[in-house]
XYZ file of C-alpha atoms in Angstrom:
675
model
C 168.252 -72.888 -97.218
C 168.908 -70.614 -101.017
C 169.824 -73.129 -103.364
C 169.212 -76.453 -104.147
C 172.732 -77.673 -102.672
C 171.828 -76.464 -99.887
C 167.597 -78.334 -99.855
C 169.928 -81.535 -100.428
C 172.974 -81.373 -97.996
C 170.049 -82.820 -95.154
C 168.255 -81.009 -92.388
C 170.834 -78.187 -90.986
C 171.114 -78.479 -87.454
C 174.816 -76.058 -87.453
C 173.768 -74.016 -86.645
C 169.730 -74.684 -87.207
C 167.626 -71.842 -89.431
C 165.768 -68.753 -87.774
C 162.656 -70.136 -86.368
C 160.640 -67.720 -89.123
C 157.134 -69.488 -88.050
C 153.835 -68.746 -90.670
C 154.280 -67.021 -93.806
C 151.358 -65.022 -94.110
C 152.204 -63.847 -97.537
C 150.894 -67.332 -98.763
C 147.131 -69.121 -97.475
C 147.192 -71.644 -94.442
C 145.811 -75.013 -93.519
C 142.506 -74.451 -91.530
C 143.713 -75.130 -87.614
C 143.702 -79.216 -86.658
C 141.895 -80.577 -83.291
C 143.011 -83.713 -82.457
C 142.280 -83.741 -79.354
C 145.205 -85.213 -77.341
C 146.069 -86.728 -74.177
C 148.480 -84.498 -72.383
C 150.142 -88.028 -72.949
C 149.277 -87.873 -76.433
C 151.188 -84.512 -76.949
C 154.285 -85.586 -74.765
C 154.348 -88.802 -76.939
C 153.969 -86.589 -80.106
C 156.406 -84.296 -78.691
C 158.876 -86.933 -78.724
C 158.348 -88.268 -82.022
C 159.054 -85.229 -83.979
C 162.057 -84.743 -81.638
C 163.775 -87.843 -82.450
C 164.634 -86.429 -86.294
C 167.211 -84.081 -84.284
C 170.314 -84.653 -81.770
C 170.063 -84.000 -78.537
C 171.848 -81.121 -78.751
C 169.212 -78.745 -79.944
C 165.936 -80.422 -78.136
C 165.566 -77.738 -75.532
C 165.411 -75.364 -78.621
C 162.746 -77.182 -80.514
C 160.290 -78.483 -78.003
C 158.901 -75.595 -76.954
C 158.610 -73.895 -80.512
C 157.051 -77.995 -81.636
C 154.703 -77.547 -77.974
C 153.528 -74.355 -78.961
C 152.868 -74.976 -82.813
C 151.892 -78.057 -81.287
C 148.340 -76.576 -79.405
C 148.270 -74.154 -81.615
C 147.546 -75.892 -84.863
C 146.770 -79.171 -83.718
C 150.090 -79.991 -85.422
C 154.074 -80.204 -85.690
C 154.846 -78.686 -88.986
C 158.602 -77.729 -87.746
C 157.963 -73.756 -89.976
C 161.829 -73.230 -88.568
C 162.982 -75.960 -92.372
C 160.958 -74.251 -93.973
C 163.524 -73.574 -97.005
C 163.361 -70.257 -98.350
C 164.637 -70.908 -101.662
C 160.864 -70.879 -104.249
C 159.829 -73.676 -104.278
C 159.327 -74.936 -107.860
C 160.009 -77.830 -110.658
C 163.717 -77.103 -111.431
C 164.409 -77.775 -114.683
C 165.857 -81.983 -114.169
C 169.723 -81.106 -114.175
C 169.718 -78.599 -111.437
C 169.357 -81.337 -109.407
C 172.335 -82.939 -107.632
C 172.101 -86.331 -107.513
C 173.295 -89.858 -108.883
C 171.176 -90.606 -110.944
C 168.179 -89.085 -113.260
C 165.515 -91.051 -110.876
C 165.764 -89.967 -108.296
C 166.423 -86.326 -109.911
C 162.967 -86.765 -111.116
C 161.120 -87.798 -108.253
C 163.143 -85.001 -106.203
C 161.300 -82.330 -109.733
C 157.860 -84.183 -108.955
C 158.422 -83.772 -104.891
C 159.098 -79.206 -104.996
C 156.017 -79.290 -108.164
C 153.613 -80.733 -105.393
C 155.128 -77.801 -103.193
C 154.850 -74.778 -105.820
C 152.763 -72.098 -104.064
C 150.962 -71.436 -107.345
C 150.160 -75.101 -106.879
C 150.184 -76.343 -103.657
C 146.409 -75.071 -101.265
C 148.585 -75.253 -98.460
C 152.232 -75.022 -99.106
C 153.283 -74.406 -95.286
C 151.629 -76.446 -94.209
C 152.819 -79.606 -96.328
C 149.365 -79.824 -98.632
C 149.206 -80.001 -101.853
C 145.133 -80.473 -102.622
C 141.686 -81.570 -100.838
C 142.817 -79.159 -97.867
C 144.077 -82.568 -95.784
C 146.820 -83.948 -99.527
C 150.066 -83.292 -97.197
C 154.047 -85.101 -99.549
C 155.069 -84.997 -96.390
C 153.832 -84.809 -92.549
C 156.419 -81.459 -91.464
C 160.016 -80.063 -93.259
C 162.450 -82.069 -91.984
C 160.981 -84.983 -93.736
C 161.102 -82.964 -96.713
C 164.692 -83.059 -95.811
C 166.517 -86.100 -95.697
C 164.258 -87.328 -98.927
C 165.712 -84.590 -101.223
C 169.266 -85.740 -98.826
C 168.898 -89.391 -99.610
C 167.782 -88.529 -103.105
C 170.842 -86.375 -103.670
C 173.081 -89.625 -102.410
C 171.098 -92.551 -104.094
C 172.004 -94.910 -106.422
C 170.481 -96.949 -108.677
C 171.227 -99.681 -107.009
C 168.951 -98.406 -103.333
C 165.618 -98.093 -102.833
C 163.839 -95.006 -100.248
C 161.313 -96.442 -98.367
C 158.595 -94.157 -97.268
C 156.521 -94.699 -94.792
C 153.464 -92.138 -94.557
C 155.774 -88.654 -95.165
C 159.027 -90.534 -92.716
C 161.643 -91.579 -95.079
C 162.580 -95.473 -93.830
C 166.330 -94.906 -94.963
C 167.240 -96.164 -98.705
C 167.848 -99.671 -99.326
C 170.237 -102.174 -101.358
C 167.519 -103.260 -103.879
C 168.605 -104.406 -107.649
C 168.449 -101.780 -111.060
C 165.246 -102.710 -112.208
C 163.855 -101.699 -108.690
C 161.733 -98.546 -108.318
C 163.355 -95.992 -106.458
C 160.357 -95.082 -104.110
C 158.305 -97.457 -102.757
C 155.402 -94.851 -101.075
C 152.154 -95.982 -98.065
C 150.690 -93.499 -96.649
C 148.246 -94.454 -93.977
C 148.543 -97.989 -93.964
C 146.186 -98.978 -90.770
C 144.879 -101.819 -89.369
C 141.022 -101.626 -90.782
C 139.118 -101.716 -87.320
C 141.304 -98.443 -86.847
C 140.935 -96.592 -89.937
C 138.447 -94.111 -88.121
C 138.954 -89.921 -88.718
C 138.885 -89.843 -84.643
C 141.945 -91.924 -84.579
C 143.576 -90.333 -88.107
C 143.925 -87.288 -86.871
C 145.027 -88.724 -83.925
C 148.169 -90.552 -85.384
C 148.411 -87.119 -88.451
C 149.102 -85.325 -85.026
C 151.383 -87.786 -83.906
C 153.775 -88.428 -86.725
C 153.301 -91.452 -87.445
C 150.227 -91.524 -90.483
C 149.889 -89.672 -93.179
C 146.804 -88.410 -95.714
C 148.329 -88.520 -98.905
C 145.061 -87.806 -100.979
C 145.799 -88.762 -104.386
C 148.283 -87.159 -106.203
C 149.935 -85.283 -103.683
C 151.973 -87.943 -101.624
C 152.690 -90.053 -104.598
C 154.220 -86.342 -106.213
C 152.426 -86.695 -109.249
C 150.196 -84.283 -108.696
C 150.141 -81.486 -111.432
C 147.959 -78.686 -111.158
C 144.266 -78.461 -111.296
C 144.580 -78.764 -115.061
C 145.016 -82.496 -114.151
C 141.551 -82.800 -113.740
C 140.654 -79.928 -116.173
C 140.385 -82.807 -119.099
C 138.129 -85.113 -117.395
C 135.879 -82.448 -115.689
C 135.847 -81.560 -119.772
C 135.008 -84.762 -121.066
C 132.538 -84.852 -117.876
C 130.806 -81.791 -118.764
C 130.373 -82.937 -122.386
C 129.115 -86.152 -121.907
C 126.719 -84.575 -119.101
C 124.635 -82.510 -121.696
C 125.208 -85.692 -124.292
C 123.189 -87.520 -121.193
C 120.909 -85.428 -119.965
C 120.918 -81.911 -122.504
C 120.597 -83.816 -125.833
C 123.190 -82.273 -127.494
C 126.904 -81.625 -127.538
C 126.651 -77.646 -128.170
C 126.685 -77.254 -124.617
C 126.541 -72.489 -125.925
C 123.827 -70.214 -123.291
C 123.835 -74.395 -121.406
C 124.338 -73.686 -117.545
C 126.761 -75.550 -114.834
C 126.856 -74.880 -111.176
C 129.125 -75.994 -108.616
C 131.136 -75.342 -105.788
C 134.684 -74.879 -104.776
C 138.088 -73.429 -106.454
C 140.715 -75.213 -104.364
C 143.690 -77.651 -106.386
C 141.427 -80.085 -107.669
C 138.035 -78.052 -108.137
C 139.790 -75.144 -110.023
C 139.611 -76.780 -112.540
C 135.754 -76.306 -113.366
C 136.107 -73.120 -114.104
C 138.909 -73.502 -117.465
C 137.284 -76.624 -118.364
C 133.479 -74.659 -118.343
C 134.957 -72.382 -121.193
C 137.256 -74.832 -122.661
C 132.876 -77.202 -123.657
C 131.732 -73.560 -124.488
C 129.165 -73.346 -121.814
C 128.771 -70.865 -118.612
C 130.039 -72.056 -115.403
C 129.327 -70.411 -111.693
C 131.326 -71.393 -109.662
C 130.922 -70.883 -105.551
C 133.630 -70.756 -103.211
C 134.210 -69.369 -99.688
C 137.642 -68.989 -99.133
C 139.349 -65.439 -100.896
C 142.065 -66.801 -101.835
C 141.876 -69.812 -104.183
C 139.504 -67.398 -105.976
C 141.864 -64.542 -106.652
C 144.629 -66.998 -107.522
C 142.492 -68.903 -110.229
C 141.559 -64.832 -111.484
C 145.345 -64.296 -111.325
C 146.488 -67.331 -113.367
C 143.223 -66.629 -116.017
C 141.445 -69.239 -115.372
C 138.411 -67.323 -113.856
C 137.178 -64.869 -116.051
C 135.299 -63.275 -113.679
C 134.354 -62.890 -109.989
C 131.861 -61.399 -107.642
C 130.456 -61.525 -104.598
C 127.133 -59.806 -105.269
C 124.549 -62.195 -105.926
C 122.425 -59.742 -107.869
C 125.423 -59.441 -110.107
C 125.840 -63.666 -110.339
C 121.905 -63.951 -111.368
C 122.078 -61.414 -114.071
C 125.525 -62.040 -115.626
C 123.951 -66.207 -115.465
C 120.827 -65.017 -117.736
C 123.132 -61.893 -119.472
C 125.904 -64.895 -120.422
C 122.730 -67.631 -121.152
C 120.618 -64.709 -123.447
C 123.649 -64.023 -125.916
C 125.139 -67.992 -125.428
C 128.747 -66.152 -124.155
C 131.087 -69.019 -122.727
C 132.105 -67.637 -119.234
C 133.921 -68.680 -115.780
C 132.173 -67.049 -112.904
C 133.570 -67.347 -109.836
C 130.646 -66.367 -106.717
C 132.097 -65.201 -103.169
C 129.832 -67.050 -101.447
C 128.397 -70.167 -100.203
C 127.182 -72.869 -102.716
C 124.513 -72.916 -100.326
C 123.197 -69.612 -100.420
C 123.391 -70.072 -104.329
C 122.074 -73.089 -104.244
C 118.724 -71.263 -103.028
C 118.405 -67.980 -104.592
C 118.149 -69.635 -108.180
C 115.511 -72.256 -106.510
C 113.924 -68.678 -105.353
C 114.186 -67.282 -109.046
C 112.450 -70.038 -110.452
C 109.913 -69.948 -107.571
C 109.748 -66.521 -108.554
C 109.438 -66.653 -113.001
C 109.193 -69.666 -113.326
C 112.794 -69.740 -115.754
C 115.658 -72.260 -114.791
C 118.342 -70.621 -113.987
C 120.614 -73.451 -114.460
C 121.083 -77.094 -116.729
C 123.648 -78.591 -115.293
C 124.781 -79.673 -111.089
C 127.619 -79.993 -109.675
C 129.592 -79.882 -106.696
C 133.662 -79.930 -105.071
C 132.894 -79.178 -101.840
C 136.055 -81.254 -99.884
C 133.762 -83.956 -98.859
C 136.261 -86.597 -97.965
C 137.345 -83.706 -94.662
C 134.072 -82.011 -93.890
C 134.650 -81.784 -90.398
C 138.338 -79.907 -90.502
C 138.035 -77.158 -93.613
C 136.469 -79.260 -97.093
C 133.120 -77.963 -96.041
C 132.070 -74.905 -94.646
C 128.102 -74.851 -93.128
C 125.465 -71.740 -94.958
C 125.330 -70.626 -91.715
C 128.197 -69.203 -90.461
C 130.763 -66.427 -92.630
C 134.208 -68.428 -93.337
C 135.990 -66.783 -90.252
C 133.130 -68.104 -88.129
C 133.392 -71.457 -89.546
C 137.862 -71.601 -88.849
C 136.810 -69.832 -85.504
C 133.726 -73.015 -84.466
C 135.475 -75.774 -86.266
C 138.494 -75.492 -83.498
C 136.459 -74.035 -80.010
C 133.351 -76.443 -80.545
C 133.506 -78.730 -83.200
C 130.674 -81.071 -82.239
C 128.262 -78.044 -83.058
C 130.446 -77.556 -86.488
C 129.627 -80.553 -86.937
C 126.307 -80.043 -86.002
C 125.753 -76.583 -88.731
C 127.596 -78.906 -91.074
C 124.747 -82.020 -91.092
C 121.752 -78.785 -91.496
C 123.756 -77.640 -94.152
C 124.016 -80.126 -96.213
C 120.559 -80.771 -95.533
C 119.716 -76.989 -96.622
C 121.918 -77.865 -100.057
C 120.533 -80.886 -100.600
C 117.055 -79.361 -100.743
C 117.447 -76.517 -102.756
C 119.426 -79.535 -105.352
C 116.801 -81.787 -104.813
C 113.790 -78.787 -105.652
C 115.796 -77.692 -109.019
C 115.828 -81.481 -110.065
C 112.004 -81.499 -109.789
C 112.492 -78.425 -112.529
C 114.515 -80.386 -114.492
C 117.913 -79.432 -113.604
C 120.583 -82.643 -113.628
C 123.118 -83.078 -110.829
C 125.278 -85.204 -110.590
C 128.102 -86.824 -107.756
C 131.143 -85.522 -108.680
C 133.237 -88.540 -106.335
C 133.625 -86.385 -102.779
C 131.591 -88.355 -101.106
C 128.711 -85.688 -101.672
C 126.103 -87.901 -101.313
C 128.161 -89.969 -98.830
C 127.984 -87.361 -95.767
C 125.105 -86.212 -97.632
C 123.025 -89.239 -96.438
C 124.932 -89.513 -93.074
C 123.379 -86.021 -92.377
C 120.496 -87.062 -93.175
C 119.355 -85.277 -95.778
C 116.957 -86.615 -99.071
C 119.399 -88.843 -101.351
C 118.749 -91.918 -101.268
C 117.413 -93.436 -104.602
C 114.189 -96.210 -103.817
C 115.670 -99.299 -104.297
C 119.510 -99.060 -105.161
C 121.758 -100.757 -104.059
C 124.726 -99.840 -101.188
C 126.761 -97.618 -103.713
C 123.705 -96.062 -105.599
C 121.679 -92.804 -104.580
C 118.953 -90.735 -105.766
C 122.006 -88.765 -108.116
C 124.298 -90.755 -110.600
C 127.732 -91.299 -110.126
C 129.894 -88.789 -112.299
C 132.469 -91.704 -112.588
C 129.766 -93.957 -114.513
C 127.032 -92.355 -115.580
C 128.153 -89.435 -117.555
C 131.939 -90.695 -118.585
C 130.321 -93.716 -119.248
C 131.756 -97.070 -118.464
C 134.958 -95.787 -119.498
C 136.689 -97.939 -117.403
C 135.445 -100.704 -118.339
C 136.553 -99.753 -122.185
C 140.265 -99.175 -120.514
C 140.266 -95.792 -120.726
C 141.265 -92.600 -117.880
C 143.454 -90.023 -117.070
C 147.737 -91.162 -118.730
C 149.986 -88.392 -118.004
C 153.606 -87.027 -118.515
C 155.661 -84.150 -117.381
C 158.130 -82.823 -119.262
C 161.460 -82.062 -116.951
C 163.194 -79.837 -118.684
C 161.082 -77.122 -117.989
C 160.491 -76.033 -122.022
C 157.326 -75.384 -122.930
C 158.499 -76.192 -126.365
C 159.244 -80.075 -125.019
C 155.718 -79.827 -124.082
C 154.691 -79.035 -127.567
C 156.022 -81.526 -129.284
C 154.968 -83.851 -126.823
C 151.423 -82.501 -127.353
C 152.022 -83.527 -131.050
C 153.135 -87.171 -130.825
C 150.244 -88.073 -129.109
C 147.726 -86.603 -131.012
C 149.391 -88.201 -133.771
C 149.190 -91.782 -132.081
C 145.390 -91.299 -131.301
C 144.657 -89.814 -134.379
C 146.600 -93.377 -136.090
C 145.091 -95.903 -133.821
C 141.587 -94.346 -134.081
C 141.277 -94.792 -137.866
C 141.074 -98.725 -136.488
C 139.028 -99.214 -133.776
C 135.302 -100.286 -132.387
C 132.162 -97.064 -133.356
C 132.398 -97.932 -128.847
C 135.634 -95.905 -128.723
C 135.763 -93.797 -131.635
C 133.890 -90.812 -129.261
C 136.082 -91.410 -126.602
C 139.165 -91.004 -129.384
C 137.626 -87.664 -130.946
C 137.591 -85.957 -127.687
C 140.709 -86.282 -126.670
C 142.388 -85.974 -129.866
C 140.314 -82.859 -130.638
C 141.994 -81.997 -125.910
C 145.600 -82.447 -127.766
C 145.941 -80.469 -130.509
C 143.885 -77.290 -128.192
C 145.058 -77.612 -124.901
C 148.713 -75.465 -126.043
C 145.990 -72.325 -126.474
C 144.170 -73.258 -123.405
C 147.109 -71.840 -121.544
C 146.924 -74.455 -118.682
C 150.182 -75.226 -116.837
C 150.634 -74.120 -113.584
C 154.199 -75.463 -112.636
C 155.333 -78.180 -114.143
C 154.894 -78.230 -118.037
C 152.472 -81.144 -117.941
C 150.056 -82.514 -119.699
C 146.690 -85.095 -119.427
C 144.774 -87.040 -121.549
C 142.096 -90.260 -121.309
C 143.976 -92.379 -123.052
C 142.942 -96.454 -123.260
C 145.936 -99.160 -122.772
C 147.189 -98.993 -126.478
C 147.081 -95.548 -126.669
C 149.157 -95.150 -123.767
C 151.403 -97.530 -124.515
C 152.748 -95.701 -128.066
C 152.445 -92.636 -126.965
C 155.148 -94.478 -123.751
C 157.399 -95.528 -126.584
C 156.969 -92.293 -129.591
C 157.813 -90.491 -126.662
C 160.689 -91.874 -125.313
C 161.487 -92.511 -129.680
C 162.123 -88.806 -129.015
C 164.634 -88.032 -126.095
C 166.143 -90.775 -128.598
C 166.337 -88.887 -131.496
C 167.037 -85.301 -129.439
C 162.943 -84.633 -130.988
C 163.021 -83.292 -126.716
C 165.615 -81.918 -124.817
C 164.858 -84.104 -121.568
C 163.442 -87.046 -120.243
C 159.401 -87.337 -119.358
C 157.813 -88.450 -116.494
C 154.715 -90.317 -117.468
C 152.599 -91.164 -114.939
C 148.572 -90.908 -113.888
C 146.043 -90.064 -112.081
C 145.027 -92.868 -109.007
C 141.608 -91.932 -110.631
C 141.927 -94.723 -113.360
C 141.117 -98.564 -114.853
C 143.059 -100.035 -111.786
C 144.048 -98.086 -109.124
C 141.293 -97.673 -106.727
C 139.070 -99.305 -105.048
C 136.808 -97.327 -104.367
C 132.938 -97.905 -103.780
C 131.527 -94.934 -103.806
C 133.621 -93.777 -107.075
C 136.003 -95.605 -109.242
C 134.361 -98.835 -108.454
C 130.918 -98.079 -108.052
C 129.402 -100.545 -110.720
C 131.346 -103.176 -110.131
C 127.819 -105.303 -108.458
C 129.078 -108.882 -107.367
C 129.673 -107.770 -104.073
C 133.290 -106.944 -103.795
C 132.667 -102.640 -104.959
C 134.333 -103.209 -100.652
C 137.001 -105.033 -101.939
C 140.833 -103.413 -102.188
C 142.761 -106.299 -103.901
C 142.390 -104.632 -106.957
C 144.566 -101.271 -106.077
C 146.686 -103.577 -104.038
C 147.589 -105.756 -106.890
C 148.162 -102.643 -109.541
C 150.459 -101.274 -106.752
C 153.060 -103.880 -106.445
C 152.289 -105.142 -110.008
C 153.459 -102.063 -111.356
C 156.656 -101.908 -108.625
C 158.288 -104.834 -110.682
C 157.885 -103.840 -114.103
C 158.856 -101.520 -114.445
C 157.800 -98.872 -111.979
C 160.850 -95.732 -111.347
C 158.444 -95.316 -107.707
C 155.012 -96.226 -106.867
C 152.206 -95.882 -103.578
C 149.712 -96.802 -102.177
C 147.307 -95.059 -99.685
C 144.376 -95.271 -97.463
C 141.887 -92.873 -98.773
C 141.811 -89.610 -101.585
C 138.701 -88.330 -103.501
C 136.260 -89.681 -100.664
C 137.952 -89.063 -98.122
C 139.678 -92.192 -94.824
C 138.912 -95.221 -94.922
C 136.212 -94.872 -97.991
C 139.566 -95.533 -100.255
C 141.964 -97.416 -101.729
C 144.190 -95.806 -104.606
C 147.503 -95.969 -105.650
C 149.725 -94.463 -108.502
C 153.236 -94.607 -109.970
C 155.932 -92.511 -112.160
C 157.700 -93.292 -115.124
C 160.921 -91.606 -115.487
C 161.290 -92.370 -119.585
C 165.261 -91.533 -121.130
C 164.998 -92.543 -124.538
C 166.735 -95.841 -123.660
C 165.652 -99.430 -124.711
C 165.179 -99.755 -121.024
C 163.108 -96.848 -120.554
C 160.625 -98.290 -123.126
C 159.782 -102.351 -121.952
C 159.096 -100.834 -118.517
C 157.045 -98.630 -120.303
C 155.534 -101.398 -122.616
C 155.144 -103.690 -119.559
C 154.378 -101.309 -116.576
C 151.762 -99.724 -118.728
C 150.015 -103.001 -120.304
C 149.269 -104.153 -116.452
C 148.602 -101.387 -115.329
C 145.540 -101.106 -117.540
C 144.951 -104.525 -117.948
C 144.837 -105.681 -113.542
C 141.128 -103.568 -113.519
C 139.682 -104.930 -116.872
C 140.153 -107.752 -115.891
C 139.123 -107.881 -112.231
C 135.867 -105.938 -114.022
C 135.779 -108.760 -116.092
C 135.244 -110.720 -113.536
C 132.431 -108.916 -111.712
C 130.054 -109.221 -115.335
C 131.137 -106.232 -116.775
C 130.512 -106.667 -120.403
C 132.503 -103.587 -121.549
C 135.321 -105.225 -119.846
C 134.417 -108.877 -120.677
C 134.782 -107.132 -124.500
C 137.908 -104.749 -123.841
C 139.922 -108.023 -121.990
C 138.696 -110.245 -124.471
C 140.879 -108.489 -127.289
C 143.405 -107.496 -125.515
C 144.634 -111.218 -125.303
C 143.903 -111.744 -128.696
C 146.976 -109.068 -128.926
C 148.897 -110.498 -126.551
C 149.116 -113.944 -126.120
C 151.519 -114.353 -122.480
C 147.942 -112.683 -121.671
C 145.564 -115.484 -120.084
C 142.741 -113.829 -118.053
C 140.300 -116.115 -115.890
C 136.649 -115.319 -118.000
C 133.149 -115.165 -116.394
C 130.837 -117.712 -117.007
C 127.081 -115.464 -116.179
C 123.813 -117.920 -115.238
C 121.819 -117.543 -118.419
C 118.501 -119.034 -117.267
C 117.737 -117.143 -113.406
C 114.941 -119.624 -112.260
C 118.514 -122.258 -112.245
C 118.839 -119.758 -109.209
C 115.102 -119.699 -107.753
C 114.865 -123.611 -107.965
C 118.177 -124.235 -105.621
C 117.022 -121.742 -103.488
C 113.789 -122.846 -102.878
C 115.174 -126.760 -101.925
């Protein structure tokens, strides 16, 4: 399959493509250990073969069995296309509708080797965030999309294309669900078996919804987090000479280096795997790389003294770095770090998401396969050391926060000292960045809004940047002081975005906006397409990590205190509501961010093509996509959300939200319960 036409022609069966195996020139996912029984192995093989006519079973069965036993999953490497995966301009895709072509473009961007963490295993980010479960599914999906009309919808079951089903022109062109497992069976051990059997899949957030835009997708949020951490903890907007220490340079965490420099501070990021470290350095996201701890400490002191912005990748374990920083403090009394966090993939701690300090990278990969129980013990020991060093540095004056990657949750499970005295079920010793640092932005309606220029032309992206900045400047002239800072930060971001060379893969951009901003930006971009100022359609989307998209008690909904933090009605309602209000495609996932069984989340893609119909869809869907979550947060007792949804109702007379009456006299409760 060496062309888009061939990729869209379906599974290549006559003849079968040669089995080239795994490409040694790209990074590969850790070997999985599903611990299947003999009968389960047989079932996994039977399930994989059902994609192919019986005449090919004798050829494919032995190699699929080998993949299962060697890698813990059947990826079907034979069917991995030879064509370079990337977001080709939308007009190059052979299909009947541009809506389908936009989905194809986004899928191929998620699998671009410059974007994807493990491209041959169809993992976009997070160590196990799958686009599909195997390459047969990719081939079938591309074929279905190439044949689809505007009266059909592609139905996706955890990577598997169930088929094209008749629908309305107003319906989504694709409905995606990932990991929809009966709650009592949504455990990590069960997941490993289900994934190996090919019946369920972990789509992370924007991996399985085809909406990932490379590490830029989190650069902006990380930059805002660092800036707001400086304001909150250090009392200053000026981050020069301040040191931010963290870990991870993968698909999401790779943004930390670029964000630190944009914020003006010194970012030191530890990474055990040389491949992503080298990748980020080659892409210009990391300014320096070192494997020498002594050199790392020396450069921190130099940059801190000169107040020079720096992003430095330390090739080593983050626990070693934290312990060395503590040792330097104990020896000299000099605290070399001001701010700290962590972005190891602790939603997946025992299968490549976290590497224990006691082992080298290669030793850890070997042990997690040969002795999983011992590996788990070592991860937990490492987490306890990890937290101990952070606790001691925090007592000395460093400020640490949880980045929503399940770091504190897994540390607690490992027995580390992270409990908050008198805290609730979702609270820890250190705050979550979402609510404590970002300033309760979700209750104000702000979240990560993004778009992709399907022409692939950087000039189109530049036009959209200018449109977005102009729109935000116009709105910001009449906003309350409460959200003025949010607007100012985002206007600065979008005005400077082009010069920071952040595009990896598709020509995409992200910013944080509230409901009014999102709607106005989308309508302005749609009008620019109609006027010919933008040369091709634009896909609008967002991170699932948003106002309404995610129910996650340890991250997005961690400040919901009415007892509903562990309920998922909001995310499910959002998925359904986006679908019938005009989205081009929608997705709903189990897992994402903090892990399988810990969160429900969903997303959407909507194609703007310059038409009145696209404007109508954008207006209706984007308003719902934000108001849903603000209304839920209002009902939970959040005063910011109360004020936000009240103002929204005043602007839209068709919106009517059930408003809560707070208990004003706590003694009423006391007397009732005592009686």
